Coordinates of C-alpha atoms and ligand atoms in Angstrom, one line a residue:
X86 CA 0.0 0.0 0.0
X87 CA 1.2 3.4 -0.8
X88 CA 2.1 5.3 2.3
X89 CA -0.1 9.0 2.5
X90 CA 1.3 12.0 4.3
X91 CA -0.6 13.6 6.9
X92 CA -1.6 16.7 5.2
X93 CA -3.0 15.0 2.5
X94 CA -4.8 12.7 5.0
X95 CA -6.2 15.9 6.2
X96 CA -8.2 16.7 3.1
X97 CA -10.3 13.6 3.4
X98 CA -9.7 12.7 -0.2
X99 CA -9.1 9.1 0.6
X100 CA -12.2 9.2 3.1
X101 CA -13.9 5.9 3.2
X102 CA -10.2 4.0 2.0
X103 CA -8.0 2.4 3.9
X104 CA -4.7 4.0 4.2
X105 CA -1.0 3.4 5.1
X106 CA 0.4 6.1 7.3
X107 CA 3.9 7.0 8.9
X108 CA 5.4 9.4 11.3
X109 CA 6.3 10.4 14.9
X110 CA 3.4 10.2 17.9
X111 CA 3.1 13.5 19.3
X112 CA 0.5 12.6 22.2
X113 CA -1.3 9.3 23.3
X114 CA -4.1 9.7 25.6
X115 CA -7.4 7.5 26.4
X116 CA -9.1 5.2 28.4
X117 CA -9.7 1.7 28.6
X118 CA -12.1 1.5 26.2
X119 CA -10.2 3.4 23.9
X120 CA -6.5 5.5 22.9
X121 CA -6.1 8.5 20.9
X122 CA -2.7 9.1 19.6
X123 CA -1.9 12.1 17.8
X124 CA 1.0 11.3 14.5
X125 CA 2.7 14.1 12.9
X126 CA 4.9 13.3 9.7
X127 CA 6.2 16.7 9.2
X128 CA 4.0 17.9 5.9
X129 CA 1.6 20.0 8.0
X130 CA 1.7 21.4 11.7
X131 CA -1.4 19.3 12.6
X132 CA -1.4 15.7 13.2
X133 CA -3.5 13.5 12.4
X134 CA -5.9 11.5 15.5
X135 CA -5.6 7.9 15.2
X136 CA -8.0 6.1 17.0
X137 CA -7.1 2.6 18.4
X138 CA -10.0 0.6 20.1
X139 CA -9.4 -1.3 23.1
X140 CA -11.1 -4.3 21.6
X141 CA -8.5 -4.5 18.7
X142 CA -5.3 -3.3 21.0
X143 CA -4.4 -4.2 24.2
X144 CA -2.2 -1.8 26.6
X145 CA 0.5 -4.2 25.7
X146 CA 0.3 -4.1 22.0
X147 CA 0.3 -0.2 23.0
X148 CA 3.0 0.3 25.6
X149 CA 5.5 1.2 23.1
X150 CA 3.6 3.9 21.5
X151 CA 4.9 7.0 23.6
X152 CA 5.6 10.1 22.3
X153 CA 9.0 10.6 19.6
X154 CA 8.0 7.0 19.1
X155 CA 8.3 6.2 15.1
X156 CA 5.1 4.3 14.0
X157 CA 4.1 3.0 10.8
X158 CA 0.1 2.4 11.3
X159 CA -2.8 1.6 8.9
X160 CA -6.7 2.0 9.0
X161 CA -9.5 3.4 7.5
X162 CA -9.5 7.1 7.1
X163 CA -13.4 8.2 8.2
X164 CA -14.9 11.6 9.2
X165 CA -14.3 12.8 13.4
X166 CA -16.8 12.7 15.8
X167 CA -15.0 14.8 18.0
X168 CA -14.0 18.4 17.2
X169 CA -10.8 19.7 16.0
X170 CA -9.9 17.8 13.2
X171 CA -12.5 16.5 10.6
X172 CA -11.2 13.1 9.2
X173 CA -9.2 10.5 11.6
X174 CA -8.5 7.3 11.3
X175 CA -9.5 4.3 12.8
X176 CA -6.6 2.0 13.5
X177 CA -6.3 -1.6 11.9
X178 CA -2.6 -2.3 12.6
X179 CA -0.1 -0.4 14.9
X180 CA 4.0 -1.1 14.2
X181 CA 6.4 0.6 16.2
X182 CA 9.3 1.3 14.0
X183 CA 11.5 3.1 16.5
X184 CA 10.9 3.3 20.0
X185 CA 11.6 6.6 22.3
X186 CA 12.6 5.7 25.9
X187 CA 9.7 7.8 27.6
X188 CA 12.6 8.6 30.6
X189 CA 15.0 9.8 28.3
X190 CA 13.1 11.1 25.3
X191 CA 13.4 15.1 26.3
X192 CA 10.8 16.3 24.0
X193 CA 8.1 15.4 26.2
X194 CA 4.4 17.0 25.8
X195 CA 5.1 20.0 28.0
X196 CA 6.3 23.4 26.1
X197 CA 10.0 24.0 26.2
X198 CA 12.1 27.5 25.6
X199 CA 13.6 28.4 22.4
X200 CA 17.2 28.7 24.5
X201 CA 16.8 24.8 25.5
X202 CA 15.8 23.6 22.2
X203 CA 18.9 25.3 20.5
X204 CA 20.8 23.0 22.7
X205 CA 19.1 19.9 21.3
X206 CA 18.9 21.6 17.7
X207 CA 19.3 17.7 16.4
X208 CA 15.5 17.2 17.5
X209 CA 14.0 20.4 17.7
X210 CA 12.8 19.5 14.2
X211 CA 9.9 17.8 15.8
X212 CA 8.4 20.7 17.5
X213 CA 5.4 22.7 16.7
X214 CA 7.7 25.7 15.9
X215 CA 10.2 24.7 13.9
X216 CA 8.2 22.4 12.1
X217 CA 6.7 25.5 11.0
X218 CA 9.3 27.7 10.8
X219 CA 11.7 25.0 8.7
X220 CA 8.3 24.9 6.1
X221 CA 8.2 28.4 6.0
X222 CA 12.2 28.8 5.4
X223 CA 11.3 25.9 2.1
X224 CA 8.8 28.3 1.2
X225 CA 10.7 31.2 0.9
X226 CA 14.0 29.2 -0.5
X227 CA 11.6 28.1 -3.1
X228 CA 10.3 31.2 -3.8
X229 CA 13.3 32.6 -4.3
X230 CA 14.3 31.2 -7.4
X231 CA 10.6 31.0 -8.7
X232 CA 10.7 35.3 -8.6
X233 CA 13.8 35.2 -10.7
X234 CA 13.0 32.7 -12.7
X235 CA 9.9 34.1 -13.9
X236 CA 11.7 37.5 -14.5
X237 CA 14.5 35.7 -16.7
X238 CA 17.6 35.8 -13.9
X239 CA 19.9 33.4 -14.6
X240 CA 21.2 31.6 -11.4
X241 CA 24.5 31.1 -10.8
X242 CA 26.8 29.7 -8.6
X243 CA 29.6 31.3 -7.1
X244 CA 33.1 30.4 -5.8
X245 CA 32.9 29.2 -1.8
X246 CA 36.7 29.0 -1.5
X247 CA 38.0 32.2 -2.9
X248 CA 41.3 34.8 -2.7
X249 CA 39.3 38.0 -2.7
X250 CA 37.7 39.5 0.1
X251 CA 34.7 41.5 -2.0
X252 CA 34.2 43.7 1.0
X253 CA 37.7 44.9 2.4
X254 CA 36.2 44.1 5.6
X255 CA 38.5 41.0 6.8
X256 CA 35.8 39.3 8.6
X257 CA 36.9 36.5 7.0
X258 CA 37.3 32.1 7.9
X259 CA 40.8 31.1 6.4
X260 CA 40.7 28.4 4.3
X261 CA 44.0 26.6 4.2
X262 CA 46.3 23.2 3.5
X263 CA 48.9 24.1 5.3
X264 CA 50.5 22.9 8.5
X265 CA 48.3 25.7 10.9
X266 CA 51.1 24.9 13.7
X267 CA 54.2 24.5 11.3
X268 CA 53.6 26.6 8.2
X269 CA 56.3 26.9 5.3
X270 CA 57.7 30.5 6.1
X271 CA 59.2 32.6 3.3
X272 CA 62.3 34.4 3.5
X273 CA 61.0 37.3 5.3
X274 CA 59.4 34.4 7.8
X275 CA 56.0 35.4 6.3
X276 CA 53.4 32.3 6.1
X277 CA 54.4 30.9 2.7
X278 CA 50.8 30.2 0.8
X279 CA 52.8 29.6 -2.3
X280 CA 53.3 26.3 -0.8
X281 CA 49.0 26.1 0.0
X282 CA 46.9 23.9 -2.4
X283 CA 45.6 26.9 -3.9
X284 CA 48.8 28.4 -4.3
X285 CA 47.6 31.9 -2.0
X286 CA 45.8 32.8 1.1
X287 CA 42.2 31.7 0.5
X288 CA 39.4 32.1 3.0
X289 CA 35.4 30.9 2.3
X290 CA 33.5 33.4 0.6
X291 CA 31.8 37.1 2.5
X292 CA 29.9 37.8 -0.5
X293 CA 29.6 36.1 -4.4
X294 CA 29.4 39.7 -5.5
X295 CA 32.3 40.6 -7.1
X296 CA 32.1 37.1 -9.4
X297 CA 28.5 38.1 -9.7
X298 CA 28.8 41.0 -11.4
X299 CA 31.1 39.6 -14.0
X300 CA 28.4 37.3 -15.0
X301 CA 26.0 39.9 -15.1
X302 CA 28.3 41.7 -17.5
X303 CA 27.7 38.6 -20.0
X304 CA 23.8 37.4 -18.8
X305 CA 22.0 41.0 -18.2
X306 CA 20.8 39.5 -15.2
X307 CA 21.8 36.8 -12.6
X308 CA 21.3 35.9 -8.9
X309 CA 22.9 34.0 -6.4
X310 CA 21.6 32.0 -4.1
X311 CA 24.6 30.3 -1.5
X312 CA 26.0 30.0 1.7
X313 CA 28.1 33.0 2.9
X314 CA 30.9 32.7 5.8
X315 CA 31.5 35.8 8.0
X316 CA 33.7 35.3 11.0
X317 CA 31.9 37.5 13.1
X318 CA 32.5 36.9 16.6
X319 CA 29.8 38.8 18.0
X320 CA 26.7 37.7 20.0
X321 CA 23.8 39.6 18.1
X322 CA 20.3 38.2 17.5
X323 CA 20.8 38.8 13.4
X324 CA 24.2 37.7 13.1
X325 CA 25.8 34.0 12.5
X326 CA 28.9 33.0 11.1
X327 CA 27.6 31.2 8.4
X328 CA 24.3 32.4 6.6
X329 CA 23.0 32.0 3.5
X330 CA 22.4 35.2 1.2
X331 CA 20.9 36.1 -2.1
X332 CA 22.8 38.4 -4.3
X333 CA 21.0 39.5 -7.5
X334 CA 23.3 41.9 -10.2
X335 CA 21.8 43.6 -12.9
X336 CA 23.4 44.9 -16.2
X337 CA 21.8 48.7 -17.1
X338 CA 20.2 49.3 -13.4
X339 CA 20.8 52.2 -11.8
X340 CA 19.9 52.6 -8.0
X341 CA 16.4 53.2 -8.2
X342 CA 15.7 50.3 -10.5
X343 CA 17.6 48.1 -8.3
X344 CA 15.7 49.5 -5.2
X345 CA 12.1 48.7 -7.0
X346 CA 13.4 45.4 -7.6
X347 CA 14.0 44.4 -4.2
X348 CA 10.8 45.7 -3.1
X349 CA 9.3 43.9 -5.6
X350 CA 11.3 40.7 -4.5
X351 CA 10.7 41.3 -0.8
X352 CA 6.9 41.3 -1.4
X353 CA 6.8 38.3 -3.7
X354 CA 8.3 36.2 -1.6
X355 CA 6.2 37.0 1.7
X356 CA 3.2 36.8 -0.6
X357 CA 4.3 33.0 -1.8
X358 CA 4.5 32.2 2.0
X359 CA 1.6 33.6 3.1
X360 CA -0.3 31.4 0.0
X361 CA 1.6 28.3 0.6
X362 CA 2.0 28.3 4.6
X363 CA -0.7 30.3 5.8
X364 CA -1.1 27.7 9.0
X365 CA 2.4 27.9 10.0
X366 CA 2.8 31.7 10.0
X367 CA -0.6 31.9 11.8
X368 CA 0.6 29.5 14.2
X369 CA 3.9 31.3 14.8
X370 CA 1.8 34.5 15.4
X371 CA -0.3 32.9 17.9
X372 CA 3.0 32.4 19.6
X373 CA 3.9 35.5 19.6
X374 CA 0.9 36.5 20.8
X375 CA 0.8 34.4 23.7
X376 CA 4.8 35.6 24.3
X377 CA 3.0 38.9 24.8
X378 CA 1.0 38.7 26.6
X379 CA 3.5 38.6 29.6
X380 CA 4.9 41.6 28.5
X381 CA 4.0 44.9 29.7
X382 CA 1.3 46.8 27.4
X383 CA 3.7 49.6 26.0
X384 CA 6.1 46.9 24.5
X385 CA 3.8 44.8 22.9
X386 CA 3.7 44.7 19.2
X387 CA 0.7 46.5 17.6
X388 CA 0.1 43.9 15.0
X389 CA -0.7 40.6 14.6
X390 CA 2.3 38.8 12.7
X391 CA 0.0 38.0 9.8
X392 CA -1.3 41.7 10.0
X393 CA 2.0 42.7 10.1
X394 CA 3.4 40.4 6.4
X395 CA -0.2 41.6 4.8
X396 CA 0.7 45.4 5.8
X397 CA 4.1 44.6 4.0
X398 CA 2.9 43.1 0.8
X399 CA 0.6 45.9 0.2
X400 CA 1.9 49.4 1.0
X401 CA 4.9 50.7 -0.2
X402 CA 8.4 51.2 1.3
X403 CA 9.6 54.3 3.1
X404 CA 12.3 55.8 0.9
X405 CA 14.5 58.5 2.6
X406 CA 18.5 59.3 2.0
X407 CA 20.8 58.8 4.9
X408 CA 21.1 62.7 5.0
X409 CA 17.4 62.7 5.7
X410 CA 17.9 59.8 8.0
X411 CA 20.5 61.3 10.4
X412 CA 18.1 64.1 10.3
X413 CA 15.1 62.5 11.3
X414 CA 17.7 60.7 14.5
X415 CA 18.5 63.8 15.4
X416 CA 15.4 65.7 16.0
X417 CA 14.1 62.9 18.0
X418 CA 12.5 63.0 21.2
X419 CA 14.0 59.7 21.7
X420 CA 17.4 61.4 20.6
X421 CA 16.7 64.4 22.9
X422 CA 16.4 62.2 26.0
X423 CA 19.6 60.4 25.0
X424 CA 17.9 57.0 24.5
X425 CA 20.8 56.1 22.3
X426 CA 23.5 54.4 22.9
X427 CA 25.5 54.9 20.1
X428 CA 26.1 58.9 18.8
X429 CA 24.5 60.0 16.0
X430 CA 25.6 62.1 13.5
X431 CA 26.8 62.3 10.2
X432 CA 29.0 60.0 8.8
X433 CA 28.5 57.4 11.2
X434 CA 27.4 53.9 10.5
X435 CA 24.0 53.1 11.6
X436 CA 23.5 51.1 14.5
X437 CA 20.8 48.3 14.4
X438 CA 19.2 50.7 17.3
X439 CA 19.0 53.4 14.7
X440 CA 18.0 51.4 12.0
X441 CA 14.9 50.1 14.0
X442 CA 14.1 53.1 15.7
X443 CA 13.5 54.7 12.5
X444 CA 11.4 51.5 10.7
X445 CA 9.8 51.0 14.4
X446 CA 9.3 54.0 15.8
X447 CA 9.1 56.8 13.2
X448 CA 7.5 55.2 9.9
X449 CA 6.3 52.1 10.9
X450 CA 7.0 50.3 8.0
X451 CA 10.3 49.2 5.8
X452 CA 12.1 51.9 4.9
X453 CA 15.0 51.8 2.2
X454 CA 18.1 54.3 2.8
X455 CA 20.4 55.4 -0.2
X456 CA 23.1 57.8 -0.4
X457 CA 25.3 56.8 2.2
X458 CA 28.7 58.5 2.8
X459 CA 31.2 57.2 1.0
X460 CA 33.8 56.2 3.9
X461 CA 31.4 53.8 5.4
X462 CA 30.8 51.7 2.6
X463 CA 32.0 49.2 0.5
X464 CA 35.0 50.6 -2.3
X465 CA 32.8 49.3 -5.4
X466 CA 29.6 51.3 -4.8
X467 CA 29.1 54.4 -7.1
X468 CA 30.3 57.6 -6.4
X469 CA 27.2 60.0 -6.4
X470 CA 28.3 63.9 -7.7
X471 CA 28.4 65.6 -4.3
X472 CA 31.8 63.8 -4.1
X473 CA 30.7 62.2 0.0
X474 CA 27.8 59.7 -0.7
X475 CA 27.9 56.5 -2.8
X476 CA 24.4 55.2 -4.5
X477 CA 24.0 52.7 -1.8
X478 CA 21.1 51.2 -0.4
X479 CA 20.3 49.4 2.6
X480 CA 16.6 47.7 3.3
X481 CA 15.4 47.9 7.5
X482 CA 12.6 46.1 8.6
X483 CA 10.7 46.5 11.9
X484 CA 12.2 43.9 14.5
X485 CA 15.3 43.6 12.7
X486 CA 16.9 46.8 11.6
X487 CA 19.2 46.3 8.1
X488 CA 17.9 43.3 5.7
X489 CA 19.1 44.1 2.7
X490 CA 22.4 45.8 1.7
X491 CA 22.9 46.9 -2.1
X492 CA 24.0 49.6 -4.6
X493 CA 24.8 50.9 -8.1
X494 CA 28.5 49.6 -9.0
X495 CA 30.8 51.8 -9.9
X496 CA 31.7 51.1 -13.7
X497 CA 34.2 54.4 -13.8
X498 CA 37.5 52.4 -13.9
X499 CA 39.5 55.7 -13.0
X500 CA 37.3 56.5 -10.2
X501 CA 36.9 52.6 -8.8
X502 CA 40.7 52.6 -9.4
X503 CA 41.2 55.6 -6.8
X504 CA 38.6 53.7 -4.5
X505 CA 41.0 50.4 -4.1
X506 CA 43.7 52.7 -3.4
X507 CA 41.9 54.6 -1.2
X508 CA 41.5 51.5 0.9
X509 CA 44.6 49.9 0.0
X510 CA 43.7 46.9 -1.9
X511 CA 45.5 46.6 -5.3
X512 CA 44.9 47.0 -8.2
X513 CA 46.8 43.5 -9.4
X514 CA 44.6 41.8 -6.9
X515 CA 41.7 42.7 -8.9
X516 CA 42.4 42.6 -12.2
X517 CA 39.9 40.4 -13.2
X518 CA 37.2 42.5 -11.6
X519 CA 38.7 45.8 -13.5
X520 CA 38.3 43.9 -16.6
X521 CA 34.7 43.9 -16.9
X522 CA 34.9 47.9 -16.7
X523 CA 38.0 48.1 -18.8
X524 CA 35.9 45.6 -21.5
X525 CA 32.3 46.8 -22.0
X526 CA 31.7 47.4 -18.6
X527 CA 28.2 49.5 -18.1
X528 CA 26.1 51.3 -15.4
X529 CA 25.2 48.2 -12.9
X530 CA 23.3 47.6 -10.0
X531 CA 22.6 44.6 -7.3
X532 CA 22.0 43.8 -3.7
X533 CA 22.7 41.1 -0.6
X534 CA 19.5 40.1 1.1
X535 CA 20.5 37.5 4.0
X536 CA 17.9 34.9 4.0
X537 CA 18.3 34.2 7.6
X538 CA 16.5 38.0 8.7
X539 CA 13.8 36.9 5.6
X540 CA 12.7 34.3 7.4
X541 CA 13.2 35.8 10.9
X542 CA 11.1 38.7 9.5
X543 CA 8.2 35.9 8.1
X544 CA 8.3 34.4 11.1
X545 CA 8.5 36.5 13.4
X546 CA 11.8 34.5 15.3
X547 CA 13.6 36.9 17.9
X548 CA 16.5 35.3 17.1
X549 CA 18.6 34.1 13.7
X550 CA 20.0 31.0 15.8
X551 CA 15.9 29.8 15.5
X552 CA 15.7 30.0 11.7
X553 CA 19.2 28.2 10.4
X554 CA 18.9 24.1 10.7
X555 CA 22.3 24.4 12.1
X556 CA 23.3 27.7 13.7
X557 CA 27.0 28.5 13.5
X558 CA 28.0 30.9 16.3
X559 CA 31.5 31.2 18.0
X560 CA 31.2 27.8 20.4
X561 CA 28.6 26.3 18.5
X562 CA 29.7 23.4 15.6
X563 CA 29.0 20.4 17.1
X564 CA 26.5 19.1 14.7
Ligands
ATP176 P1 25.2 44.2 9.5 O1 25.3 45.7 9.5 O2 23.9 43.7 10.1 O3 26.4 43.5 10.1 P2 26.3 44.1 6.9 O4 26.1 45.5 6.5 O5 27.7 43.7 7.5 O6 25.2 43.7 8.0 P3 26.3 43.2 4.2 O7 27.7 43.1 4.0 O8 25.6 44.5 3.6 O9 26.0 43.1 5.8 O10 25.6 41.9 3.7 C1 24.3 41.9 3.0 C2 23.2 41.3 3.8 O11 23.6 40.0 4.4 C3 22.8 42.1 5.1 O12 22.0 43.1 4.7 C4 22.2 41.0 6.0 O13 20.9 40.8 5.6 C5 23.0 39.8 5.7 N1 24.1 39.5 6.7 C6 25.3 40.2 6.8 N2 26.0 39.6 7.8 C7 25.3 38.6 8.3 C8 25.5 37.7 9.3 N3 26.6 37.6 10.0 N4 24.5 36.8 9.6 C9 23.4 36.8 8.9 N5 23.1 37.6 7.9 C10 24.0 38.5 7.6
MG177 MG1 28.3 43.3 9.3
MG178 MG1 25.3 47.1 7.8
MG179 MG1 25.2 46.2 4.7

């Protein structure tokens, strides 16, 4: 007999049929006339109720069916009596296939924080809330590459292992062959990467940007979609050393093309999820709404998670330049009764407290910033004619602060050229890269989106380690 999933179950298509179905019990409850046991399989966040008469099976034939237990179970599929669900079905056979030791099984009925459930990260798969969250996280991947496949991207994939560092920025996981205690020196007792498989210092990938805009120099328009290593060793709710990030590069954008884009993107992909998963992301909103309930009334949020992703799809995005941003900081109340921690004024970087102060607080809704000064950002981003701002962008969302981070390229080779220098990175090093402006290069445009705050934003997760299968944090690689 073919073996029917849970959700599908749930329709009642096969009502009236006997079915074959597999998963893990969540619950098992009943008397002795009669035992409910609750099976999830992982395609839905319900389960489905399997009814198992006392007539047909004994409280031996039962003992090993205890919650994490793996059963394999068949029956007919009929409408429910009881509430809740509408179909259930009535057990003919019950086959363990794995037991869970009920003493040592720590997933037991009773709700557990999202702090102990990162230490068992191997199991929390089996909970209400990841469950929901990992479908959602499908969702969106899928999603992803459905947007730019309908709008003719082509998808490439970039280099993991790589000698440049695209952002000047160091954070960076050194990827070597050599000896790490005994290295081969050079004559100036230098580490000798001459000697290294790759022949150089190579460290994994902080951004397929720079290899994705030669590609867009050849395909119009192309999109990356891969995991991104940042050795980042702070403790933040939005940051992880390893992350996953989509980088899109478009031949003939300019800034504001590149800015609708990303909207566009944004709001397609929330959309898809809130067609595809609407149960899970009301589910994760009821959580949230329970989680607030504890809190005081003046720091509860004002929307309902779903209101919140509806709100999103259908208005538009706050644009303002970070001029009119620093602006905005500073004539804050909040500003005025130093409720910052970090100084604000211009030229700084903004800090994830300024970022969500002014998507949280003052326009209560995303907000895209361009025009950042020029010594803040990265070397390749075009230089804008006031000679101090670059045609940069960055995306905030509420609960998050910076989602996105893109801008127009600078195709100038003179002025990009004077960039490097300006912070030191030369020009041999990139060669490759100056060729596509020294051969046909043209006015370009793209931007990062970590997936990571996508899906903490869709689902409404406090913190990034709750949306990665495997968070990677300093002390945390075990498995
Ligand atoms: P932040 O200011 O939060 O450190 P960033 O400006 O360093 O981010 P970018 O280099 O602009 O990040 O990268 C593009 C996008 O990648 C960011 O907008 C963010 O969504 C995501 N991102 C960056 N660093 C991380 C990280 N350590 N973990 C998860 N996502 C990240
Ligand atoms: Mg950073
Ligand atoms: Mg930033
Ligand atoms: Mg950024």
């Amino acid at each position: 007999m073919q073996r029917t999933k849970v959700k599908d179950l749930l329709t009642g298509a096969e009502a009236g049929k006997e079915v074959l179905l597999k998963g893990w019990v969540r619950t098992k409850r009943g008397n002795k006339y009669v035992n409910f046991i609750a099976v999830n399989d992982g395609s839905t966040i319900n389960t489905i109720q399997v009814v198992a008469d006392a007539n047909n099976f004994s409280e031996e034939a039962l003992k090993d069916v205890t919650t994490g237990a793996a059963v394999s179970i068949t029956g007919e599929l009929v409408a429910s009596q009881g509430k809740g669900q509408a179909f259930e079905v009535q057990a003919k056979s019950i086959e363990v296939l794995g037991k869970a030791d009920p003493e040592a099984y720590p997933l037991q009925k009773k709700a557990h924080s999202l702090e102990f459930l990162r230490e068992i990260a191997h199991l929390r798969f089996r909970t209400n809330t990841f469950g929901a969250v990992f479908r959602v996280r499908n969702t969106l991947a899928f999603a992803v590459h459905r947007f730019f496949n309908e709008k003719g991207f082509v998808y490439m994939h970039t280099p993991i292992i790589t000698a440049s560092d695209a952002e000047g920025a160091g954070e960076m996981f050194r990827v070597t062959t050599l000896d790490p205690i005994n290295p081969p020196k050079t004559e100036d007792g230098a580490v000798n990467y001459a000697e290294d498989f790759f022949g150089k210092a190579t460290n994994l990938t902080v951004s397929g940007q720079l290899e994705g805009e030669l590609a867009a120099m050849a395909f119009s328009d192309i999109y990356t979609f891969g995991p991104t290593f940042r050795a980042e060793n702070s403790n933040t709710t939005r940051h992880l050393a390893e992350f996953w990030m989509i980088e899109p590069e478009m031949a003939f954008y300019d800034l504001k093309m590149n800015a609708d884009l990303a909207e566009e993107f944004i709001k397609y992909i929330i959309r898809y999820a809130l067609e595809n998963n609407r149960e899970d992301i009301e589910f994760l909103g009821q959580r949230l709404t329970e989680e607030d309930k504890a809190k005081p009334q003046n720091e509860r949020q004002e929307m309902t998670l779903l209101e919140k992703l509806e709100f999103v799809v259908n208005n538009d995005f706050e644009r303002v330049t970070y001029t009119e941003a620093i602006d905005i900081l500073l004539n804050s109340n909040h500003y005025k009764k130093k409720k910052f921690q970090y100084e604000v004024s211009w030229g700084i970087d903004l800090q994830s407290e300024h970022e969500r102060y002014l998507v949280e607080k003052h326009f209560k809704k995303p907000v895209i910033v361009t025009d950042y000064p020029k010594d803040i950002k990265a070397f390749y981003m075009r230089l804008n004619d006031d000679g101090k701002t670059v045609a940069a962008m960055d995306i905030l969302a509420p609960g998050i602060g910076e989602i996105v981070g893109g801008s127009q390229r600078e195709e100038r080779l003179d002025i990009l050229v004077e960039r490097m220098k300006g912070v030191g990175i030369h020009e041999e090093d990139l060669w490759w890269y100056l060729d596509t402006r020294r051969f046909g290069g043209c006015p370009h445009a793209g931007f990062g989106l970590g997936f990571e705050r996508m899906v903490q934003f869709v689902t409404g997760m406090g913190n990034i380690r709750d949306v990665i299968p495997f968070p990677r944090t300093p002390q945390n690689a075990e498995f």
